[in-house]
mmCIF file of C-alpha atoms and ligand atoms in Angstrom:
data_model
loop_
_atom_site.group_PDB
_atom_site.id
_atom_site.type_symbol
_atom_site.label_atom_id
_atom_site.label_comp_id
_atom_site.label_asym_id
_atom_site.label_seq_id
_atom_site.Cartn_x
_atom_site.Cartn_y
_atom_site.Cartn_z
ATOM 1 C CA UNK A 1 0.000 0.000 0.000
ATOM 2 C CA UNK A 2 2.621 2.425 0.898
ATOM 3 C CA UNK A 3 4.306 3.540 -1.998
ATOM 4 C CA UNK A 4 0.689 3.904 -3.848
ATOM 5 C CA UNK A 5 0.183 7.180 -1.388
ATOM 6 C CA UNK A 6 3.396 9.095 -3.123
ATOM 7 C CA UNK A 7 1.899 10.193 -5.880
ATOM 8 C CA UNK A 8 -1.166 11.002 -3.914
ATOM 9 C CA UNK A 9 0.922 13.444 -1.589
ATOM 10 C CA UNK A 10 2.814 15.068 -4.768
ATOM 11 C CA UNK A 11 -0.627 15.781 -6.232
ATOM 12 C CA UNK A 12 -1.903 17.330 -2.927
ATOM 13 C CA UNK A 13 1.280 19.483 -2.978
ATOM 14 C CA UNK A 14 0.553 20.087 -6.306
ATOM 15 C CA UNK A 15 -2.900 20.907 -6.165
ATOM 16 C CA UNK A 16 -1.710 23.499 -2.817
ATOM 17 C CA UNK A 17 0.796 25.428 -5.139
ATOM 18 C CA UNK A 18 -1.987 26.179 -8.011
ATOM 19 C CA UNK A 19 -4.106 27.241 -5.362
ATOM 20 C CA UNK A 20 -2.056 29.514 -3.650
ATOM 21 C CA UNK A 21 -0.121 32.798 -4.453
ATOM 22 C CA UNK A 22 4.173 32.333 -3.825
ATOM 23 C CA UNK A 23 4.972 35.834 -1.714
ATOM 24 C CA UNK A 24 8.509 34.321 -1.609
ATOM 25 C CA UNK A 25 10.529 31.840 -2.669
ATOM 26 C CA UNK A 26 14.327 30.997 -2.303
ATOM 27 C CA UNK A 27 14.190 34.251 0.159
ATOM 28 C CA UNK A 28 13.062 36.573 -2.827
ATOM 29 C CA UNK A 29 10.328 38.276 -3.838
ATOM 30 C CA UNK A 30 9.043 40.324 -6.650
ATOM 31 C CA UNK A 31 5.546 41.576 -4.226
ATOM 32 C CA UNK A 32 5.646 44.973 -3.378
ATOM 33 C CA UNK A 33 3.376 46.206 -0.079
ATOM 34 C CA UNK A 34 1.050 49.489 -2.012
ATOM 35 C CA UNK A 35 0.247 52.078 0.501
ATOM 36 C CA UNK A 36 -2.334 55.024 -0.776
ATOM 37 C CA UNK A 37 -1.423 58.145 -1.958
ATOM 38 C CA UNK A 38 -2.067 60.124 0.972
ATOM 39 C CA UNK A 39 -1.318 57.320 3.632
ATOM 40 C CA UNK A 40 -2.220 58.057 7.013
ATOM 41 C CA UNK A 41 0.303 57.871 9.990
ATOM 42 C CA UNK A 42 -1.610 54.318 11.165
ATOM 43 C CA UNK A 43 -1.020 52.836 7.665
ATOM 44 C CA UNK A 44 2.494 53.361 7.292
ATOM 45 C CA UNK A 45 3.142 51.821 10.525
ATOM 46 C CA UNK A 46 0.905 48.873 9.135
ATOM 47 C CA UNK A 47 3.116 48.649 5.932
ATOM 48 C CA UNK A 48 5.967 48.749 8.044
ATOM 49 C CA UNK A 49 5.348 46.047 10.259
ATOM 50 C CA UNK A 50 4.496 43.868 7.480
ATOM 51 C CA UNK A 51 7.701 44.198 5.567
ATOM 52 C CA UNK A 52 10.024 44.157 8.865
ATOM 53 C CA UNK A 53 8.217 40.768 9.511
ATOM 54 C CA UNK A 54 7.923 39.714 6.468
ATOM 55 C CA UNK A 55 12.005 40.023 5.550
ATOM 56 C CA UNK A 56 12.224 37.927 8.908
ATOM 57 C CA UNK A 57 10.104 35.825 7.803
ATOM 58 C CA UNK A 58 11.328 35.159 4.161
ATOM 59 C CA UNK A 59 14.962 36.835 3.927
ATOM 60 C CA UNK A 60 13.247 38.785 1.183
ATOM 61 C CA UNK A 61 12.693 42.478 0.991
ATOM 62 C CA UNK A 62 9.122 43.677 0.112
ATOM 63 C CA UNK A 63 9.791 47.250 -0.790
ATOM 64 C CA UNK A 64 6.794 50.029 -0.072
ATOM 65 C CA UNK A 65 5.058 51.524 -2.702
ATOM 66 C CA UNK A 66 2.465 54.338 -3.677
ATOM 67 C CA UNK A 67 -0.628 53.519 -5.094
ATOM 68 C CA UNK A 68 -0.071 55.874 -8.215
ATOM 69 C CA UNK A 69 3.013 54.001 -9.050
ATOM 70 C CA UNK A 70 1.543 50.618 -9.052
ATOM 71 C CA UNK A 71 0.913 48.834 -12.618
ATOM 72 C CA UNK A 72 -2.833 49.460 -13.711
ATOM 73 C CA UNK A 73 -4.017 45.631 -13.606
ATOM 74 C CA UNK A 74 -0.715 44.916 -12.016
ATOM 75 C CA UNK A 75 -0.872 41.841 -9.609
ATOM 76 C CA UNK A 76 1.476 40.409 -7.057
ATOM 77 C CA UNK A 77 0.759 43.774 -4.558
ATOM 78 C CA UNK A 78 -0.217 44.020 -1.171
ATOM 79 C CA UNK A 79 -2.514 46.557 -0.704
ATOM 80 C CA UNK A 80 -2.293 47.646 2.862
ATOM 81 C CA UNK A 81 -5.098 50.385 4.215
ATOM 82 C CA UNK A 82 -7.780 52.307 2.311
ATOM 83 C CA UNK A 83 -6.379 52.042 -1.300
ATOM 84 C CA UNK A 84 -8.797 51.714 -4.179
ATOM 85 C CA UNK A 85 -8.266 47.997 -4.205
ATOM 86 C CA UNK A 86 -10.136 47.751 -0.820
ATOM 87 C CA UNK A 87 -13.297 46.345 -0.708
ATOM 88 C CA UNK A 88 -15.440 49.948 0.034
ATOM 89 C CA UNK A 89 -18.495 48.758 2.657
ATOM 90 C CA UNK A 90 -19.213 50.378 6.294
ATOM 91 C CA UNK A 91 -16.747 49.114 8.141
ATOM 92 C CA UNK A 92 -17.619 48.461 12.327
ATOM 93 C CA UNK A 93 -14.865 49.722 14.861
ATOM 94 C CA UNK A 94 -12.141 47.696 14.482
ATOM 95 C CA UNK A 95 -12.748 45.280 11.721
ATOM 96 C CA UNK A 96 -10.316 43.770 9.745
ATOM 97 C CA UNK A 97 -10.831 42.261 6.294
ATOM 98 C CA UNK A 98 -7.726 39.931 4.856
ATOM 99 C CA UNK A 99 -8.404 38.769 1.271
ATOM 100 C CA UNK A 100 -6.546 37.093 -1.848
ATOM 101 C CA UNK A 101 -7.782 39.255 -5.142
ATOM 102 C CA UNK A 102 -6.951 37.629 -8.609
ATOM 103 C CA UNK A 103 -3.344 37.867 -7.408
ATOM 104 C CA UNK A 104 -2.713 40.426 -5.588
ATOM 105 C CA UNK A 105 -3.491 40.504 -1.628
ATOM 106 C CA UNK A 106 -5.471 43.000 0.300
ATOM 107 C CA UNK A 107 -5.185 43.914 3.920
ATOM 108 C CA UNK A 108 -7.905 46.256 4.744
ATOM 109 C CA UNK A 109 -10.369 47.669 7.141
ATOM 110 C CA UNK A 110 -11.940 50.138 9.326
ATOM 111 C CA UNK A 111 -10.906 53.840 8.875
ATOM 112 C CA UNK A 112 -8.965 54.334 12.162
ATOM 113 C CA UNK A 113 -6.424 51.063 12.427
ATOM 114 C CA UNK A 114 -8.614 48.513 10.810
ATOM 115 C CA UNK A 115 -5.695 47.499 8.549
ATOM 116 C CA UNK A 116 -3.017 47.466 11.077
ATOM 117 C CA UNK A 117 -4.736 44.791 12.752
ATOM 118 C CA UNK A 118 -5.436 42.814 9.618
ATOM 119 C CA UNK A 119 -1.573 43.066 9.169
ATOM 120 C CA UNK A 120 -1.501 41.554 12.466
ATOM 121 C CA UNK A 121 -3.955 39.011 11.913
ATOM 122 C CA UNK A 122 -2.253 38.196 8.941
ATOM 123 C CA UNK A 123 1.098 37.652 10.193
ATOM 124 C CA UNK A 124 -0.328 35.407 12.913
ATOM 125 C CA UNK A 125 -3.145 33.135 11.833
ATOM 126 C CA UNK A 126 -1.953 32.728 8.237
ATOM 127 C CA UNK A 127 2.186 32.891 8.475
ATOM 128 C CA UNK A 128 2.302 31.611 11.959
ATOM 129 C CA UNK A 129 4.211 34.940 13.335
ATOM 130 C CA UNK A 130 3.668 34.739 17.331
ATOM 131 C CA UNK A 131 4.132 37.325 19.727
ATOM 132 C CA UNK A 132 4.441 35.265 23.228
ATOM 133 C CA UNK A 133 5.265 38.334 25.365
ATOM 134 C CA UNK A 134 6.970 42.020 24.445
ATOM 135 C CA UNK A 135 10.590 40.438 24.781
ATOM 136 C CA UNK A 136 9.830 37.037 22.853
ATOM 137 C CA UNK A 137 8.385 36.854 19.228
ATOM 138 C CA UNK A 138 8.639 33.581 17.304
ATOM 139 C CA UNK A 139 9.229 34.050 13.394
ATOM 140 C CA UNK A 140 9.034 30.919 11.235
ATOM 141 C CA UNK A 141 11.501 30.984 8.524
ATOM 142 C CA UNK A 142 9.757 30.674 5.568
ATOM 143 C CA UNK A 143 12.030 31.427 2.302
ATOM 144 C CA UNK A 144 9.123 29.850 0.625
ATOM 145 C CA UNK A 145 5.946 31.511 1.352
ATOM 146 C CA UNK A 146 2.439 30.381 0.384
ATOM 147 C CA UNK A 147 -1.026 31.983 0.330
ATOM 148 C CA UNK A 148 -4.322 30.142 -0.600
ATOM 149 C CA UNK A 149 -5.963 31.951 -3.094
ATOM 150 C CA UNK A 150 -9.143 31.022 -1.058
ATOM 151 C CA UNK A 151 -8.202 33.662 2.086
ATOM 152 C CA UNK A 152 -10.773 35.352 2.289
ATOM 153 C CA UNK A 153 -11.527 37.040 6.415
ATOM 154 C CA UNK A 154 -13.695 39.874 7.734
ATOM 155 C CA UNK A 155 -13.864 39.877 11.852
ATOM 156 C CA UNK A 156 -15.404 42.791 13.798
ATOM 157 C CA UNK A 157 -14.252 42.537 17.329
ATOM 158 C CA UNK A 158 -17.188 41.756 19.771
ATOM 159 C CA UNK A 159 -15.376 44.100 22.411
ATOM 160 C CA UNK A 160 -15.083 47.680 21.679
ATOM 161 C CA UNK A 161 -12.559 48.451 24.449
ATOM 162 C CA UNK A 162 -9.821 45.795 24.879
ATOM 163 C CA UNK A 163 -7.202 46.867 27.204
ATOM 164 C CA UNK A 164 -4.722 44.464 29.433
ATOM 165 C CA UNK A 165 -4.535 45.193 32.811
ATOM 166 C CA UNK A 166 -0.882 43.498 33.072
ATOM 167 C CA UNK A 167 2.572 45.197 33.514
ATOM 168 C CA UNK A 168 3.944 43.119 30.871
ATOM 169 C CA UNK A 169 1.334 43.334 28.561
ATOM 170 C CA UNK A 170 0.962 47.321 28.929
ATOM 171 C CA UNK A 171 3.614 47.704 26.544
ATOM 172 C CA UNK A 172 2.244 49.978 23.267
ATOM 173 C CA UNK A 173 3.524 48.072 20.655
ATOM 174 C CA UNK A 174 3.142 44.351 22.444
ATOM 175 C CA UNK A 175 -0.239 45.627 23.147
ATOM 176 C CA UNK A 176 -1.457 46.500 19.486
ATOM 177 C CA UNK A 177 -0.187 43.400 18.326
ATOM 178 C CA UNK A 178 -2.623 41.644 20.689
ATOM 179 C CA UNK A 179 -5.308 43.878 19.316
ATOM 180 C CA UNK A 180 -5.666 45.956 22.586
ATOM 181 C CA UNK A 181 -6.795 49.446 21.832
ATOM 182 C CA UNK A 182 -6.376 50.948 25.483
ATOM 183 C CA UNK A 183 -2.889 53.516 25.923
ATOM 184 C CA UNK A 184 -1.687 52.792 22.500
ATOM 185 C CA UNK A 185 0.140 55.542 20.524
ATOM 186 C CA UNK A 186 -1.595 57.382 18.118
ATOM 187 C CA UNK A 187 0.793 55.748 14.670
ATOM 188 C CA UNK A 188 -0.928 52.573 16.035
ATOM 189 C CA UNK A 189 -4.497 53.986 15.538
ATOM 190 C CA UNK A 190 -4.724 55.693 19.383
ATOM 191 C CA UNK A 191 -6.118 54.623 22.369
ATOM 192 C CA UNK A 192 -9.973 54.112 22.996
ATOM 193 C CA UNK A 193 -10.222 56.771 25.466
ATOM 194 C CA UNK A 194 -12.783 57.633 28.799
ATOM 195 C CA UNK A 195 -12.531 61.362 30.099
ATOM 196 C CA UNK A 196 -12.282 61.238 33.574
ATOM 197 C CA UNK A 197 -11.862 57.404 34.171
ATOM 198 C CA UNK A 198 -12.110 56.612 37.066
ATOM 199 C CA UNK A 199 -13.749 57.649 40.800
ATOM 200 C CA UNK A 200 -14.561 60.895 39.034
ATOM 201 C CA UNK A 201 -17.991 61.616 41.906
ATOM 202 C CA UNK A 202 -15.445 64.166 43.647
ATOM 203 C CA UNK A 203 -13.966 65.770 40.391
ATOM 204 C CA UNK A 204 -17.146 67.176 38.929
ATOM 205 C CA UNK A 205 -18.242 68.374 42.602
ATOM 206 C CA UNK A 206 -15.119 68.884 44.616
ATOM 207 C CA UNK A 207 -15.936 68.865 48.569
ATOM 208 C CA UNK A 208 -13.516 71.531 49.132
ATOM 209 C CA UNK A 209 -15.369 73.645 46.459
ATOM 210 C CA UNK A 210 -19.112 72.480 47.595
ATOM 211 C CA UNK A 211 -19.329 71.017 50.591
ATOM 212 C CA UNK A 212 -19.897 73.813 53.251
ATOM 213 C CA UNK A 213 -22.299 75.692 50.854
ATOM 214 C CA UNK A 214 -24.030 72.429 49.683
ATOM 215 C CA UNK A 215 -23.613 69.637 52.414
ATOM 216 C CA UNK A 216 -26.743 67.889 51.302
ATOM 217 C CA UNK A 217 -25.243 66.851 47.958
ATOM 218 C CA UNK A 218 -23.234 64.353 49.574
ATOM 219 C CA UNK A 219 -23.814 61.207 51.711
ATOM 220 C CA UNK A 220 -25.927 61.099 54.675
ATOM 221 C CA UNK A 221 -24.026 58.529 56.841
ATOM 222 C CA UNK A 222 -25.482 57.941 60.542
ATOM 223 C CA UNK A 223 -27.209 60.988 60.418
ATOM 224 C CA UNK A 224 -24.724 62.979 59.132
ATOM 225 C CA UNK A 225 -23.778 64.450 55.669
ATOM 226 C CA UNK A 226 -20.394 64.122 55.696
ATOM 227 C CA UNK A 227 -17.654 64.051 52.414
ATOM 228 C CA UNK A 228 -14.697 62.377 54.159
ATOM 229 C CA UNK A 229 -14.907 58.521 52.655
ATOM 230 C CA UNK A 230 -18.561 59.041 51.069
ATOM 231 C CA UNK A 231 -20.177 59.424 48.178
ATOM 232 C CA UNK A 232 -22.897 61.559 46.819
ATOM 233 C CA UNK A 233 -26.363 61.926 47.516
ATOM 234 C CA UNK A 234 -27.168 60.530 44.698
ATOM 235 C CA UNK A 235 -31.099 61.423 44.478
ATOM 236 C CA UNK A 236 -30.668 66.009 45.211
ATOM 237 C CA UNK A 237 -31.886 67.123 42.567
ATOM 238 C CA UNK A 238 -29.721 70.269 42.881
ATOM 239 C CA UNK A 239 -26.291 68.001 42.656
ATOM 240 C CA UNK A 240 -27.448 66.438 40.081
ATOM 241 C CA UNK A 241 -27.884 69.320 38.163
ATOM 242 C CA UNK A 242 -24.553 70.923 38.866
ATOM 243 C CA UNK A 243 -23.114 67.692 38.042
ATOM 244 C CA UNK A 244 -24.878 67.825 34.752
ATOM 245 C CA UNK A 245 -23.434 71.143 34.353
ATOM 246 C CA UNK A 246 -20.036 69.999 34.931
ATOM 247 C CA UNK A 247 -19.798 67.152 32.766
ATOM 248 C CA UNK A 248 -21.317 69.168 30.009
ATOM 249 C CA UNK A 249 -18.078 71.065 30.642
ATOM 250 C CA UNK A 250 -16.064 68.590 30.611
ATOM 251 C CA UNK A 251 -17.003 67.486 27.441
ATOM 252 C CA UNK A 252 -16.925 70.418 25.510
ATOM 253 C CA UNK A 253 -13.388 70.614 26.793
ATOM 254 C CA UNK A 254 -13.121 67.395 25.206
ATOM 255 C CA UNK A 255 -14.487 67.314 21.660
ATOM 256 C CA UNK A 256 -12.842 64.037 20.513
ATOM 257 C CA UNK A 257 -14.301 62.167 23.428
ATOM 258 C CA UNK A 258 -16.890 59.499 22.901
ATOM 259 C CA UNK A 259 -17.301 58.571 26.490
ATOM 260 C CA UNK A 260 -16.793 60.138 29.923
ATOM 261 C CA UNK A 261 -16.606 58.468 33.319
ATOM 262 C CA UNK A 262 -19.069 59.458 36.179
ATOM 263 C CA UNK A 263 -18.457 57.209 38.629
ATOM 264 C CA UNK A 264 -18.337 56.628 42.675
ATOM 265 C CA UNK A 265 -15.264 57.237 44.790
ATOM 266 C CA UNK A 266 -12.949 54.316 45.581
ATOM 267 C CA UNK A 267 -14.310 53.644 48.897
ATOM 268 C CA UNK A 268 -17.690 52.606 50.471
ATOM 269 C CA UNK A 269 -19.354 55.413 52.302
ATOM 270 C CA UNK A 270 -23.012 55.677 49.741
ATOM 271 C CA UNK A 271 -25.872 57.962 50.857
ATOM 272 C CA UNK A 272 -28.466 56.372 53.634
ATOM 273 C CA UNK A 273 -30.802 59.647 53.310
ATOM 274 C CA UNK A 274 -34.368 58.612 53.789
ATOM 275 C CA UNK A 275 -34.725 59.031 49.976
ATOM 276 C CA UNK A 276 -31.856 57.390 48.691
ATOM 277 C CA UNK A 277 -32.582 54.522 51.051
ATOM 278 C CA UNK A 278 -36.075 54.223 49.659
ATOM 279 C CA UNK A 279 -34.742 53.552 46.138
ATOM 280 C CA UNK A 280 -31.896 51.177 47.341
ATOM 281 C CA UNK A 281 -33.704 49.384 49.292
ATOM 282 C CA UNK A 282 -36.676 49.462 46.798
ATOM 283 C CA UNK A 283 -34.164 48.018 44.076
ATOM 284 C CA UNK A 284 -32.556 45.676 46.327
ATOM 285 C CA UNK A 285 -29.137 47.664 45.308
ATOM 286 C CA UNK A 286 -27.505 50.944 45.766
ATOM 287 C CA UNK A 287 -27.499 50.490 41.755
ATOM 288 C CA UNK A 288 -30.492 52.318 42.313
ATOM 289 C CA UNK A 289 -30.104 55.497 43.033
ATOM 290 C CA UNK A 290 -26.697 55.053 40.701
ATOM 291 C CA UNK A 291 -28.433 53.676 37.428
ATOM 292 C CA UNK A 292 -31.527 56.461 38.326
ATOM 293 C CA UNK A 293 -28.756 59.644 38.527
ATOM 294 C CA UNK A 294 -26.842 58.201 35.530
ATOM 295 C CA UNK A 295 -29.824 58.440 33.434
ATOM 296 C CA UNK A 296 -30.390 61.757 34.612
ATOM 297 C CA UNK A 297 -27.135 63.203 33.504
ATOM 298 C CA UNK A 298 -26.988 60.565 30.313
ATOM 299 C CA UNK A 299 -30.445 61.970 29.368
ATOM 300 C CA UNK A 300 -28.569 66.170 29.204
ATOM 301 C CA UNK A 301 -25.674 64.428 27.549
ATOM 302 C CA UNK A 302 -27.282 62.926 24.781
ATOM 303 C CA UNK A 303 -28.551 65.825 23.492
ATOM 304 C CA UNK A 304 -25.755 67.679 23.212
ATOM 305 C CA UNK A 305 -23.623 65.320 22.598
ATOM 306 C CA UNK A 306 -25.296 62.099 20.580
ATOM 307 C CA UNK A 307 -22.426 60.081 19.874
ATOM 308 C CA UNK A 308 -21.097 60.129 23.721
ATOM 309 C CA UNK A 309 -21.557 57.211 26.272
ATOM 310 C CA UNK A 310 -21.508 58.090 30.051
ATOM 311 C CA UNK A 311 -19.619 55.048 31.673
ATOM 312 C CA UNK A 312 -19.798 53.986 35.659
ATOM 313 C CA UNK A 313 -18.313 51.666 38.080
ATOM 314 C CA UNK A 314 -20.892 48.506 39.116
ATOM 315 C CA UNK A 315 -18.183 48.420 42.038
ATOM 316 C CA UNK A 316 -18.350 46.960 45.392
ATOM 317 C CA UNK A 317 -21.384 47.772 46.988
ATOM 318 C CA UNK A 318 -22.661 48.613 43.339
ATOM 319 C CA UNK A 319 -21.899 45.372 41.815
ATOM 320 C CA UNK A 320 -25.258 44.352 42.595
ATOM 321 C CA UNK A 321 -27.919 45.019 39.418
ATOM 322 C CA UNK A 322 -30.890 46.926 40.293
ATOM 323 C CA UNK A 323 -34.366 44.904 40.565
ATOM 324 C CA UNK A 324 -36.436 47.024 37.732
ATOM 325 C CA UNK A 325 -34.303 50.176 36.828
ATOM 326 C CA UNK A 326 -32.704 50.122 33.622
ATOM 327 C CA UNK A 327 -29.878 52.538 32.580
ATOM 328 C CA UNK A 328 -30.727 54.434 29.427
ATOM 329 C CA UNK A 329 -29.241 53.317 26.328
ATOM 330 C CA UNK A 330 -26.157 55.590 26.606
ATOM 331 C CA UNK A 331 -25.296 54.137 29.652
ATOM 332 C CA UNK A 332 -21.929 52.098 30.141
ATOM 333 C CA UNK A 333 -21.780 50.044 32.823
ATOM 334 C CA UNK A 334 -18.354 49.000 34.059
ATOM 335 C CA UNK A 335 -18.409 45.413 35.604
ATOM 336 C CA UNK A 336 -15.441 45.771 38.251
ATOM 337 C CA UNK A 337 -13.814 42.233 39.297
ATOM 338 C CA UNK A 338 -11.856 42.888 42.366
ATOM 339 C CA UNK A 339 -13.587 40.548 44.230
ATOM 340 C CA UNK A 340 -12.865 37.749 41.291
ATOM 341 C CA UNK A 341 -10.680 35.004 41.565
ATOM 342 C CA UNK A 342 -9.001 34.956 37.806
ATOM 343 C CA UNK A 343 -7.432 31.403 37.788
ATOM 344 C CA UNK A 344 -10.908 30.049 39.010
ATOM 345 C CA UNK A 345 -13.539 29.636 36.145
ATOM 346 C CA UNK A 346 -16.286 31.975 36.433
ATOM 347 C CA UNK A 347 -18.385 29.284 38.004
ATOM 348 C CA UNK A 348 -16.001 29.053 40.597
ATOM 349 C CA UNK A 349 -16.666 29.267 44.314
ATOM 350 C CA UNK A 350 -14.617 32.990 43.907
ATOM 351 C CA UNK A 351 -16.635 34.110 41.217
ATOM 352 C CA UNK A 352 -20.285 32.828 41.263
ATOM 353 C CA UNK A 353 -21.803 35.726 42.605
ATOM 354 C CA UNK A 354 -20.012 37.899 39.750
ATOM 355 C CA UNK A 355 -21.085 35.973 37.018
ATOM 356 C CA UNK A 356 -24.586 36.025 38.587
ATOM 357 C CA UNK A 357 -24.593 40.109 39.094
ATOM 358 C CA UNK A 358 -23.055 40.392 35.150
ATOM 359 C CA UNK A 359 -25.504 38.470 33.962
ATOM 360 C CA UNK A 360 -28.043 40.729 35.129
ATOM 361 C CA UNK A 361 -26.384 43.329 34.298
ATOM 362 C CA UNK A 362 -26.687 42.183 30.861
ATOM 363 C CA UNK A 363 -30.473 41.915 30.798
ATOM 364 C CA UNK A 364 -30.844 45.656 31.831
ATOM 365 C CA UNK A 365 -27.782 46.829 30.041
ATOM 366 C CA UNK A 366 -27.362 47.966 26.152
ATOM 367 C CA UNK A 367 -23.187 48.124 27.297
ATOM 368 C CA UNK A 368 -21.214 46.696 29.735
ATOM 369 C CA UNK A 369 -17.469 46.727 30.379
ATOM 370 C CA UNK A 370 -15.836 43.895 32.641
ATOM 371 C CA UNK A 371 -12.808 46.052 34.217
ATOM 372 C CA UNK A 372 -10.334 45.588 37.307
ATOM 373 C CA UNK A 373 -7.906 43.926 38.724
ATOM 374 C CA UNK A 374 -8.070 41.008 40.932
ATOM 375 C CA UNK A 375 -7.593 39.330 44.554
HETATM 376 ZN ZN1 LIG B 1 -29.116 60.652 49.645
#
């Protein structure tokens, strides 16, 4: 039987190098990476990770190109970014789209870094490039180098906001690599940004500013409004419109932004008033009065400002998801995990009660964030 498989396997190979595009062989190349006219700062880096990895990869140089200086019709390009050759459709945040085009390869995607991380993607799922930690890449050495005419991907990531909360994955470059789009440089597409993150309560309505004029605005505890570890009383009507009035500020301080934190101190201490205990205890959560004053101020911030989500902490004693209120649909909620146990599953003795409160969090919630460190 054995020798009858031979000529089996040498058609297979056979069959594989019709079916594929040669980027390299014998450590050349004759490809050429085509960048648009006007690149932007996000798509030169792109093209410039590809080659770098790509000479490691092959021993080949794949030199840069404009667009206007690629052959009409030519074929055996790499189009990297928003060139012509890209497929033109409404892109979501972050997608990438990888595809083989009658010879020529395009690495594409949304406006702001979408091709950088279909560079990435690239490099890893179809060359086999892996980036263990900041200090330790594998290459493959490839002086041959295939690609099925068949690759074909489009991938929108699920998560808009994917940062690592890790010293050694904080790196910028380590980090875009991994697709993380949290403190990232702006040649790698920028960071996904939230004014004010986080414990921001006392920076819209500073105690020292407030307190002795207003000390109803913050947290009744035993019978007394006090500021030192509190809160805010999260159900005057009066803070709550000065705090409106203050993050309206912020934000038009901020016109890029497209969220802002608002978001209790990092420390117990919530309101007890008669009212705020009404609602809490109504809701089964001091979500309540949180969710109920978010909505206020997300209600004056959408319409002014459309586009903008107002983020908070579900933290400690907010973890908890109220019983019936439901933030509006501008509202990001902020799952915090301090309490978690991250090398038990989320079943886990550690971490039952979390996955209970996020999931339902996500049957009142249009957004939520998981954030924090861990025990
Ligand atoms: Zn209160």
């Amino acid at each position: 039987m054995k020798p009858s498989f031979l000529p089996l396997f040498c058609l297979l190979f056979l069959l594989t190098d019709l079916h594929s595009a040669e980027l390299a062989r014998d450590g050349a190349t004759r490809w050429k990476i085509v960048l648009p006219d006007e690149a932007t700062m996000v798509e030169k880096t792109a093209a410039r990770e590809l080659s770098e990895h790509l000479e490691l990869l092959t021993g080949a140089e794949f030199p840069t190109i404009a667009e206007k200086d690629a052959p009409a019709g030519g074929k055996s390009l790499i189009f990297v970014g928003n060139t012509a050759k890209a497929p033109k459709k409404d892109y979501k945040f972050d997608e990438i789209l990888i595809k083989m085009d009658r010879g020529n390869l395009i690495l594409a995607g949304h406006k702001k870094r979408g091709c950088l991380y279909a560079v990435y993607s690239f490099l890893q799922d179809v060359v086999g490039v892996r980036w263990w930690t900041p200090d330790d890449t594998f290459i493959p050495k490839k002086p041959r180098l295939l690609v099925a005419d068949s690759l074909s991907v489009s991938y929108a990531p699920q998560m808009v906001s994917r940062e690592m909360y890790h010293r050694d994955a904080q790196p910028g470059v380590f980090s875009a690599r991994m697709k993380g789009n949290g403190g990232i440089a702006p040649e790698y597409g920028g960071a996904v940004r939230i004014i004010n993150f986080a414990h921001s309560f006392y920076k819209y309505l500073p105690p020292e500013k407030y307190f002795d004029a207003h000390p109803e605005w913050y947290s009744e505890i035993n019978g007394k409004r006090k500021h030192e570890h509190a809160q805010l009383c999260l159900t005057n009507e009066e803070m709550t419109r000065e705090l409106i009035k203050n993050v309206l500020e912020t934000l038009r301080k901020n016109p890029d932004a497209k969220m802002i934190d608002v978001s209790q101190n990092d420390w117990h201490g919530c309101c007890t008033c008669a009212k705020c205990k009404a609602i809490d205890d109504a809701e089964e959560s001091h979500a309540g009065t949180l969710v109920l004053m978010l909505n206020k101020v997300a209600e004056a911030v959408e319409k002014e400002f459309p586009d903008v989500l107002v983020e908070s902490l579900a933290y400690q004693y907010t973890r908890k998801p109220p019983k019936t209120l439901k933030p509006r649909d501008n509202v990001l909620i902020r799952l915090c995990t301090i309490e978690c146990s991250y090398i038990q599953p989320l079943d886990g003795p550690q971490n039952r009660k979390f996955a209970a409160d996020m999931e339902g969090w996500s049957k009142l919630a249009k957004h939520l964030f998981i954030g924090g460190d861990s025990q």
